[in-house]
Structures are given as structure tokens and as C-alpha cells.
């Protein structure tokens, strides 16, 4: 049950982010270019499971993209709005597919399931 709820929640975040992004008239190519940037933080696993999980989780929580969205609205900065929306879509997509935040034990151990 919890897994399905997290996946549905991720799907809603992803769809809403895509909707807001494209109804705002932002570029497809920028969207595609930046969509998988948060996955670069998987490189932290080169320094061990603990560092990898920490870096991956920092880039896959909603805190930073929500802060970007807030700052973008406060200062009317479209580039930050675009980045925040793309980041939210990425996290939503990951959650929808069952990829969750990582435990320090192993890359495949997530808060949703074992991959």
C-alpha cells in the first residue's frame, strides 16, 4: 500500500510539473537537457555507500527544488522556475517508477523497495 501511494504521489508531482512547465511556454530542449542532471549525484557512490547515499538523497528530496520555486516566484526569475520544475519532475518520475531515497547499506536499498 505505501509503495503504491508513493508511486501515485510521484506521478502526480511529475504530471503537475510537466503541465506547469509547458503551459508556461518553456523550452522542450532545455527540459530534456536538464531532466537527468540530479542523477549525476550517483557519482558519490565512487566514494562509498555512505557518501553515495548522502549525495543521492540530497539531490532527490523535494527541499531544494521547492526552495528554487519559492525564490523564483519571489524574484520573478524564470530560469530558477524552470530548473525547480524540471527537478520536481525528475523526483516525481523516480518515485513513480519505484526509485526512492537510498539507505547507506547498498545502492539498491531504498525507502520504497529493494531494487
mmCIF file of N, CA and C in Angstrom:
data_model
loop_
_atom_site.group_PDB
_atom_site.id
_atom_site.type_symbol
_atom_site.label_atom_id
_atom_site.label_comp_id
_atom_site.label_asym_id
_atom_site.label_seq_id
_atom_site.Cartn_x
_atom_site.Cartn_y
_atom_site.Cartn_z
ATOM 1 N N UNK A 1 0.818 -1.198 0.000
ATOM 2 C CA UNK A 1 0.000 0.000 0.000
ATOM 3 C C UNK A 1 0.862 1.263 0.000
ATOM 4 N N UNK A 2 1.873 1.337 0.895
ATOM 5 C CA UNK A 2 2.719 2.529 0.961
ATOM 6 C C UNK A 2 3.467 2.760 -0.338
ATOM 7 N N UNK A 3 3.960 1.682 -0.951
ATOM 8 C CA UNK A 3 4.682 1.790 -2.222
ATOM 9 C C UNK A 3 3.780 2.404 -3.282
ATOM 10 N N UNK A 4 2.549 1.927 -3.376
ATOM 11 C CA UNK A 4 1.611 2.452 -4.380
ATOM 12 C C UNK A 4 1.299 3.925 -4.128
ATOM 13 N N UNK A 5 1.130 4.305 -2.870
ATOM 14 C CA UNK A 5 0.852 5.710 -2.552
ATOM 15 C C UNK A 5 2.007 6.614 -2.966
ATOM 16 N N UNK A 6 3.230 6.170 -2.682
ATOM 17 C CA UNK A 6 4.406 6.960 -3.070
ATOM 18 C C UNK A 6 4.509 7.048 -4.592
ATOM 19 N N UNK A 7 4.203 5.952 -5.288
ATOM 20 C CA UNK A 7 4.253 5.974 -6.750
ATOM 21 C C UNK A 7 3.170 6.886 -7.323
ATOM 22 N N UNK A 8 1.981 6.867 -6.771
ATOM 23 C CA UNK A 8 0.905 7.755 -7.235
ATOM 24 C C UNK A 8 1.264 9.204 -6.951
ATOM 25 N N UNK A 9 1.786 9.457 -5.765
ATOM 26 C CA UNK A 9 2.222 10.803 -5.418
ATOM 27 C C UNK A 9 3.287 11.300 -6.403
ATOM 28 N N UNK A 10 4.251 10.438 -6.723
ATOM 29 C CA UNK A 10 5.290 10.794 -7.687
ATOM 30 C C UNK A 10 4.718 11.101 -9.055
ATOM 31 N N UNK A 11 3.748 10.299 -9.481
ATOM 32 C CA UNK A 11 3.120 10.526 -10.785
ATOM 33 C C UNK A 11 2.399 11.877 -10.815
ATOM 34 N N UNK A 12 1.718 12.209 -9.732
ATOM 35 C CA UNK A 12 1.007 13.494 -9.676
ATOM 36 C C UNK A 12 1.991 14.655 -9.719
ATOM 37 N N UNK A 13 3.081 14.557 -8.956
ATOM 38 C CA UNK A 13 4.108 15.615 -8.968
ATOM 39 C C UNK A 13 4.694 15.748 -10.371
ATOM 40 N N UNK A 14 4.985 14.620 -11.010
ATOM 41 C CA UNK A 14 5.564 14.641 -12.351
ATOM 42 C C UNK A 14 4.602 15.291 -13.356
ATOM 43 N N UNK A 15 3.356 14.874 -13.361
ATOM 44 C CA UNK A 15 2.376 15.415 -14.311
ATOM 45 C C UNK A 15 2.139 16.898 -14.074
ATOM 46 N N UNK A 16 1.995 17.281 -12.816
ATOM 47 C CA UNK A 16 1.772 18.687 -12.497
ATOM 48 C C UNK A 16 2.973 19.543 -12.897
ATOM 49 N N UNK A 17 4.182 19.061 -12.621
ATOM 50 C CA UNK A 17 5.386 19.797 -13.009
ATOM 51 C C UNK A 17 5.500 19.962 -14.516
ATOM 52 N N UNK A 18 5.223 18.879 -15.255
ATOM 53 C CA UNK A 18 5.261 18.953 -16.720
ATOM 54 C C UNK A 18 4.213 19.933 -17.228
ATOM 55 N N UNK A 19 3.035 19.862 -16.660
ATOM 56 C CA UNK A 19 1.949 20.753 -17.082
ATOM 57 C C UNK A 19 2.324 22.220 -16.869
ATOM 58 N N UNK A 20 2.794 22.539 -15.678
ATOM 59 C CA UNK A 20 3.157 23.929 -15.381
ATOM 60 C C UNK A 20 4.311 24.382 -16.266
ATOM 61 N N UNK A 21 5.307 23.512 -16.445
ATOM 62 C CA UNK A 21 6.472 23.858 -17.261
ATOM 63 C C UNK A 21 6.060 24.214 -18.694
ATOM 64 N N UNK A 22 5.300 23.340 -19.325
ATOM 65 C CA UNK A 22 4.990 23.552 -20.736
ATOM 66 C C UNK A 22 3.875 24.559 -20.973
ATOM 67 N N UNK A 23 2.946 24.723 -20.031
ATOM 68 C CA UNK A 23 1.945 25.783 -20.203
ATOM 69 C C UNK A 23 2.561 27.159 -19.979
ATOM 70 N N UNK A 24 3.728 27.194 -19.340
ATOM 71 C CA UNK A 24 4.449 28.455 -19.165
ATOM 72 C C UNK A 24 5.247 28.819 -20.414
ATOM 73 N N UNK A 25 5.277 27.924 -21.387
ATOM 74 C CA UNK A 25 5.943 28.202 -22.653
ATOM 75 C C UNK A 25 7.443 27.945 -22.648
ATOM 76 N N UNK A 26 7.920 27.156 -21.704
ATOM 77 C CA UNK A 26 9.346 26.882 -21.628
ATOM 78 C C UNK A 26 9.767 25.841 -22.663
ATOM 79 N N UNK A 27 11.053 25.777 -22.904
ATOM 80 C CA UNK A 27 11.649 25.006 -23.990
ATOM 81 C C UNK A 27 11.709 23.496 -23.718
ATOM 82 N N UNK A 28 11.354 22.720 -24.763
ATOM 83 C CA UNK A 28 11.472 21.257 -24.706
ATOM 84 C C UNK A 28 12.927 20.836 -24.579
ATOM 85 N N UNK A 29 13.798 21.464 -25.351
ATOM 86 C CA UNK A 29 15.196 21.010 -25.361
ATOM 87 C C UNK A 29 15.872 21.266 -24.020
ATOM 88 N N UNK A 30 15.543 22.369 -23.343
ATOM 89 C CA UNK A 30 16.107 22.616 -22.015
ATOM 90 C C UNK A 30 15.571 21.582 -21.027
ATOM 91 N N UNK A 31 14.287 21.267 -21.144
ATOM 92 C CA UNK A 31 13.670 20.249 -20.294
ATOM 93 C C UNK A 31 14.400 18.917 -20.443
ATOM 94 N N UNK A 32 14.592 18.480 -21.668
ATOM 95 C CA UNK A 32 15.263 17.198 -21.913
ATOM 96 C C UNK A 32 16.732 17.231 -21.498
ATOM 97 N N UNK A 33 17.375 18.367 -21.701
ATOM 98 C CA UNK A 33 18.781 18.514 -21.341
ATOM 99 C C UNK A 33 19.002 18.410 -19.834
ATOM 100 N N UNK A 34 18.086 18.971 -19.054
ATOM 101 C CA UNK A 34 18.279 19.044 -17.603
ATOM 102 C C UNK A 34 17.560 17.956 -16.811
ATOM 103 N N UNK A 35 16.710 17.176 -17.460
ATOM 104 C CA UNK A 35 15.864 16.223 -16.744
ATOM 105 C C UNK A 35 16.645 15.227 -15.895
ATOM 106 N N UNK A 36 17.780 14.769 -16.367
ATOM 107 C CA UNK A 36 18.521 13.744 -15.631
ATOM 108 C C UNK A 36 19.752 14.280 -14.893
ATOM 109 N N UNK A 37 19.879 15.602 -14.803
ATOM 110 C CA UNK A 37 21.006 16.197 -14.079
ATOM 111 C C UNK A 37 21.083 15.727 -12.625
ATOM 112 N N UNK A 38 19.968 15.596 -11.889
ATOM 113 C CA UNK A 38 20.099 15.123 -10.492
ATOM 114 C C UNK A 38 20.761 13.747 -10.364
ATOM 115 N N UNK A 39 20.708 12.938 -11.406
ATOM 116 C CA UNK A 39 21.327 11.615 -11.341
ATOM 117 C C UNK A 39 22.850 11.669 -11.370
ATOM 118 N N UNK A 40 23.421 12.823 -11.688
ATOM 119 C CA UNK A 40 24.873 12.970 -11.650
ATOM 120 C C UNK A 40 25.389 12.699 -10.240
ATOM 121 N N UNK A 41 24.545 12.962 -9.249
ATOM 122 C CA UNK A 41 24.958 12.773 -7.856
ATOM 123 C C UNK A 41 25.135 11.302 -7.487
ATOM 124 N N UNK A 42 24.767 10.394 -8.375
ATOM 125 C CA UNK A 42 25.062 8.977 -8.153
ATOM 126 C C UNK A 42 26.568 8.743 -8.144
ATOM 127 N N UNK A 43 27.302 9.674 -8.715
ATOM 128 C CA UNK A 43 28.759 9.553 -8.739
ATOM 129 C C UNK A 43 29.340 9.511 -7.333
ATOM 130 N N UNK A 44 28.581 9.944 -6.348
ATOM 131 C CA UNK A 44 29.030 9.875 -4.960
ATOM 132 C C UNK A 44 29.318 8.460 -4.509
ATOM 133 N N UNK A 45 28.728 7.475 -5.201
ATOM 134 C CA UNK A 45 28.975 6.075 -4.852
ATOM 135 C C UNK A 45 30.407 5.653 -5.159
ATOM 136 N N UNK A 46 31.134 6.447 -5.908
ATOM 137 C CA UNK A 46 32.552 6.159 -6.128
ATOM 138 C C UNK A 46 33.344 6.302 -4.830
ATOM 139 N N UNK A 47 32.770 7.030 -3.871
ATOM 140 C CA UNK A 47 33.435 7.264 -2.588
ATOM 141 C C UNK A 47 32.838 6.409 -1.473
ATOM 142 N N UNK A 48 32.038 5.428 -1.845
ATOM 143 C CA UNK A 48 31.451 4.523 -0.865
ATOM 144 C C UNK A 48 29.947 4.681 -0.750
ATOM 145 N N UNK A 49 29.326 3.715 -0.109
ATOM 146 C CA UNK A 49 27.864 3.705 0.024
ATOM 147 C C UNK A 49 27.330 4.851 0.866
ATOM 148 N N UNK A 50 28.055 5.201 1.914
ATOM 149 C CA UNK A 50 27.588 6.273 2.794
ATOM 150 C C UNK A 50 27.582 7.617 2.065
ATOM 151 N N UNK A 51 28.689 7.956 1.421
ATOM 152 C CA UNK A 51 28.771 9.216 0.668
ATOM 153 C C UNK A 51 27.797 9.206 -0.501
ATOM 154 N N UNK A 52 27.703 8.070 -1.186
ATOM 155 C CA UNK A 52 26.796 7.965 -2.323
ATOM 156 C C UNK A 52 25.356 8.169 -1.927
ATOM 157 N N UNK A 53 24.938 7.513 -0.845
ATOM 158 C CA UNK A 53 23.557 7.655 -0.384
ATOM 159 C C UNK A 53 23.273 9.091 0.030
ATOM 160 N N UNK A 54 24.220 9.713 0.725
ATOM 161 C CA UNK A 54 24.034 11.093 1.166
ATOM 162 C C UNK A 54 23.860 12.039 -0.033
ATOM 163 N N UNK A 55 24.773 11.985 -0.988
ATOM 164 C CA UNK A 55 24.699 12.879 -2.147
ATOM 165 C C UNK A 55 23.455 12.610 -2.989
ATOM 166 N N UNK A 56 23.158 11.335 -3.191
ATOM 167 C CA UNK A 56 21.968 10.986 -3.968
ATOM 168 C C UNK A 56 20.713 11.521 -3.281
ATOM 169 N N UNK A 57 20.601 11.305 -1.981
ATOM 170 C CA UNK A 57 19.406 11.735 -1.260
ATOM 171 C C UNK A 57 19.256 13.251 -1.222
ATOM 172 N N UNK A 58 20.367 13.966 -1.090
ATOM 173 C CA UNK A 58 20.310 15.427 -1.099
ATOM 174 C C UNK A 58 19.728 15.923 -2.423
ATOM 175 N N UNK A 59 20.080 15.269 -3.496
ATOM 176 C CA UNK A 59 19.594 15.714 -4.805
ATOM 177 C C UNK A 59 18.244 15.106 -5.185
ATOM 178 N N UNK A 60 17.713 14.228 -4.346
ATOM 179 C CA UNK A 60 16.434 13.574 -4.669
ATOM 180 C C UNK A 60 15.374 13.769 -3.586
ATOM 181 N N UNK A 61 15.481 14.855 -2.842
ATOM 182 C CA UNK A 61 14.413 15.254 -1.935
ATOM 183 C C UNK A 61 13.779 16.515 -2.506
ATOM 184 N N UNK A 62 12.591 16.817 -2.072
ATOM 185 C CA UNK A 62 11.868 17.968 -2.617
ATOM 186 C C UNK A 62 12.309 19.301 -2.009
ATOM 187 N N UNK A 63 13.195 19.297 -1.035
ATOM 188 C CA UNK A 63 13.574 20.527 -0.331
ATOM 189 C C UNK A 63 14.202 21.553 -1.272
ATOM 190 N N UNK A 64 15.275 21.177 -1.962
ATOM 191 C CA UNK A 64 15.990 22.134 -2.826
ATOM 192 C C UNK A 64 15.123 22.628 -3.990
ATOM 193 N N UNK A 65 14.424 21.741 -4.729
ATOM 194 C CA UNK A 65 13.610 22.280 -5.824
ATOM 195 C C UNK A 65 12.467 23.172 -5.334
ATOM 196 N N UNK A 66 11.900 22.865 -4.170
ATOM 197 C CA UNK A 66 10.850 23.737 -3.634
ATOM 198 C C UNK A 66 11.416 25.098 -3.258
ATOM 199 N N UNK A 67 12.631 25.126 -2.708
ATOM 200 C CA UNK A 67 13.275 26.402 -2.412
ATOM 201 C C UNK A 67 13.547 27.188 -3.691
ATOM 202 N N UNK A 68 13.980 26.489 -4.732
ATOM 203 C CA UNK A 68 14.177 27.151 -6.032
ATOM 204 C C UNK A 68 12.874 27.767 -6.544
ATOM 205 N N UNK A 69 11.791 27.013 -6.431
ATOM 206 C CA UNK A 69 10.490 27.529 -6.881
ATOM 207 C C UNK A 69 10.078 28.745 -6.065
ATOM 208 N N UNK A 70 10.297 28.699 -4.772
ATOM 209 C CA UNK A 70 9.950 29.820 -3.909
ATOM 210 C C UNK A 70 10.758 31.068 -4.277
ATOM 211 N N UNK A 71 12.067 30.913 -4.417
ATOM 212 C CA UNK A 71 12.923 32.048 -4.783
ATOM 213 C C UNK A 71 12.550 32.567 -6.168
ATOM 214 N N UNK A 72 12.242 31.664 -7.098
ATOM 215 C CA UNK A 72 11.879 32.094 -8.447
ATOM 216 C C UNK A 72 10.610 32.927 -8.443
ATOM 217 N N UNK A 73 9.672 32.591 -7.579
ATOM 218 C CA UNK A 73 8.422 33.362 -7.501
ATOM 219 C C UNK A 73 8.643 34.692 -6.781
ATOM 220 N N UNK A 74 9.513 34.691 -5.777
ATOM 221 C CA UNK A 74 9.780 35.936 -5.037
ATOM 222 C C UNK A 74 10.469 36.977 -5.911
ATOM 223 N N UNK A 75 11.358 36.522 -6.788
ATOM 224 C CA UNK A 75 12.159 37.445 -7.587
ATOM 225 C C UNK A 75 11.841 37.379 -9.079
ATOM 226 N N UNK A 76 10.770 36.695 -9.455
ATOM 227 C CA UNK A 76 10.350 36.571 -10.860
ATOM 228 C C UNK A 76 11.505 36.134 -11.764
ATOM 229 N N UNK A 77 12.128 35.013 -11.408
ATOM 230 C CA UNK A 77 13.267 34.503 -12.169
ATOM 231 C C UNK A 77 12.848 33.214 -12.890
ATOM 232 N N UNK A 78 12.586 33.346 -14.184
ATOM 233 C CA UNK A 78 12.122 32.203 -14.973
ATOM 234 C C UNK A 78 13.120 31.047 -15.000
ATOM 235 N N UNK A 79 14.406 31.355 -15.024
ATOM 236 C CA UNK A 79 15.394 30.274 -15.102
ATOM 237 C C UNK A 79 15.338 29.394 -13.853
ATOM 238 N N UNK A 80 15.140 29.990 -12.681
ATOM 239 C CA UNK A 80 15.021 29.204 -11.455
ATOM 240 C C UNK A 80 13.706 28.426 -11.428
ATOM 241 N N UNK A 81 12.656 29.028 -11.962
ATOM 242 C CA UNK A 81 11.371 28.328 -12.045
ATOM 243 C C UNK A 81 11.497 27.107 -12.944
ATOM 244 N N UNK A 82 12.135 27.279 -14.085
ATOM 245 C CA UNK A 82 12.346 26.152 -14.996
ATOM 246 C C UNK A 82 13.142 25.043 -14.314
ATOM 247 N N UNK A 83 14.243 25.418 -13.676
ATOM 248 C CA UNK A 83 15.089 24.434 -13.000
ATOM 249 C C UNK A 83 14.354 23.711 -11.891
ATOM 250 N N UNK A 84 13.602 24.457 -11.086
ATOM 251 C CA UNK A 84 12.849 23.850 -9.998
ATOM 252 C C UNK A 84 11.782 22.892 -10.497
ATOM 253 N N UNK A 85 11.092 23.271 -11.562
ATOM 254 C CA UNK A 85 10.056 22.399 -12.125
ATOM 255 C C UNK A 85 10.659 21.127 -12.718
ATOM 256 N N UNK A 86 11.754 21.275 -13.445
ATOM 257 C CA UNK A 86 12.410 20.095 -14.036
ATOM 258 C C UNK A 86 12.900 19.166 -12.940
ATOM 259 N N UNK A 87 13.448 19.730 -11.889
ATOM 260 C CA UNK A 87 13.944 18.937 -10.768
ATOM 261 C C UNK A 87 12.795 18.190 -10.089
ATOM 262 N N UNK A 88 11.671 18.891 -9.897
ATOM 263 C CA UNK A 88 10.492 18.250 -9.302
ATOM 264 C C UNK A 88 9.981 17.115 -10.192
ATOM 265 N N UNK A 89 9.965 17.346 -11.497
ATOM 266 C CA UNK A 89 9.525 16.305 -12.439
ATOM 267 C C UNK A 89 10.445 15.095 -12.322
ATOM 268 N N UNK A 90 11.746 15.325 -12.242
ATOM 269 C CA UNK A 90 12.692 14.221 -12.127
ATOM 270 C C UNK A 90 12.418 13.386 -10.870
ATOM 271 N N UNK A 91 12.253 14.054 -9.747
ATOM 272 C CA UNK A 91 11.998 13.339 -8.497
ATOM 273 C C UNK A 91 10.668 12.603 -8.570
ATOM 274 N N UNK A 92 9.647 13.258 -9.103
ATOM 275 C CA UNK A 92 8.345 12.611 -9.259
ATOM 276 C C UNK A 92 8.420 11.384 -10.152
ATOM 277 N N UNK A 93 9.165 11.496 -11.235
ATOM 278 C CA UNK A 93 9.337 10.375 -12.155
ATOM 279 C C UNK A 93 10.042 9.215 -11.451
ATOM 280 N N UNK A 94 11.094 9.526 -10.707
ATOM 281 C CA UNK A 94 11.799 8.482 -9.953
ATOM 282 C C UNK A 94 10.865 7.781 -8.973
ATOM 283 N N UNK A 95 10.099 8.568 -8.224
ATOM 284 C CA UNK A 95 9.186 7.976 -7.235
ATOM 285 C C UNK A 95 8.123 7.130 -7.929
ATOM 286 N N UNK A 96 7.615 7.610 -9.046
ATOM 287 C CA UNK A 96 6.593 6.870 -9.784
ATOM 288 C C UNK A 96 7.129 5.509 -10.226
ATOM 289 N N UNK A 97 8.389 5.455 -10.599
ATOM 290 C CA UNK A 97 8.980 4.200 -11.074
ATOM 291 C C UNK A 97 9.487 3.325 -9.926
ATOM 292 N N UNK A 98 9.343 3.806 -8.692
ATOM 293 C CA UNK A 98 9.729 2.998 -7.544
ATOM 294 C C UNK A 98 11.136 3.226 -7.046
ATOM 295 N N UNK A 99 11.821 4.239 -7.593
ATOM 296 C CA UNK A 99 13.159 4.572 -7.104
ATOM 297 C C UNK A 99 13.001 5.537 -5.942
ATOM 298 N N UNK A 100 13.547 5.173 -4.818
ATOM 299 C CA UNK A 100 13.391 6.012 -3.647
ATOM 300 C C UNK A 100 14.709 6.521 -3.129
ATOM 301 N N UNK A 101 14.644 7.140 -1.976
ATOM 302 C CA UNK A 101 15.844 7.606 -1.299
ATOM 303 C C UNK A 101 16.656 6.395 -0.871
ATOM 304 N N UNK A 102 17.954 6.546 -0.902
ATOM 305 C CA UNK A 102 18.860 5.408 -0.675
ATOM 306 C C UNK A 102 19.232 5.254 0.791
ATOM 307 N N UNK A 103 19.369 4.005 1.201
ATOM 308 C CA UNK A 103 19.952 3.688 2.501
ATOM 309 C C UNK A 103 21.449 3.512 2.309
ATOM 310 N N UNK A 104 22.192 3.660 3.383
ATOM 311 C CA UNK A 104 23.655 3.562 3.320
ATOM 312 C C UNK A 104 24.143 2.139 3.086
ATOM 313 N N UNK A 105 23.276 1.158 3.243
ATOM 314 C CA UNK A 105 23.686 -0.241 3.132
ATOM 315 C C UNK A 105 24.067 -0.640 1.722
ATOM 316 N N UNK A 106 23.285 -0.181 0.726
ATOM 317 C CA UNK A 106 23.528 -0.582 -0.665
ATOM 318 C C UNK A 106 22.720 0.321 -1.586
ATOM 319 N N UNK A 107 23.211 0.526 -2.791
ATOM 320 C CA UNK A 107 22.526 1.376 -3.768
ATOM 321 C C UNK A 107 21.103 0.898 -4.031
ATOM 322 N N UNK A 108 20.882 -0.396 -3.997
ATOM 323 C CA UNK A 108 19.566 -0.957 -4.312
ATOM 324 C C UNK A 108 18.575 -0.896 -3.156
ATOM 325 N N UNK A 109 19.031 -0.501 -1.972
ATOM 326 C CA UNK A 109 18.144 -0.393 -0.812
ATOM 327 C C UNK A 109 17.552 1.024 -0.752
ATOM 328 N N UNK A 110 16.236 1.120 -0.988
ATOM 329 C CA UNK A 110 15.577 2.425 -0.987
ATOM 330 C C UNK A 110 14.434 2.447 0.014
ATOM 331 N N UNK A 111 13.896 3.634 0.236
ATOM 332 C CA UNK A 111 12.794 3.749 1.183
ATOM 333 C C UNK A 111 11.484 3.232 0.603
ATOM 334 N N UNK A 112 11.463 2.898 -0.660
ATOM 335 C CA UNK A 112 10.247 2.358 -1.289
ATOM 336 C C UNK A 112 10.327 0.837 -1.414
ATOM 337 N N UNK A 113 11.467 0.377 -1.866
ATOM 338 C CA UNK A 113 11.624 -1.060 -2.118
ATOM 339 C C UNK A 113 13.095 -1.393 -2.297
ATOM 340 N N UNK A 114 13.405 -2.653 -2.377
ATOM 341 C CA UNK A 114 14.740 -3.094 -2.763
ATOM 342 C C UNK A 114 14.690 -3.319 -4.265
ATOM 343 N N UNK A 115 15.549 -2.633 -4.986
ATOM 344 C CA UNK A 115 15.558 -2.713 -6.455
ATOM 345 C C UNK A 115 16.226 -3.986 -6.927
#
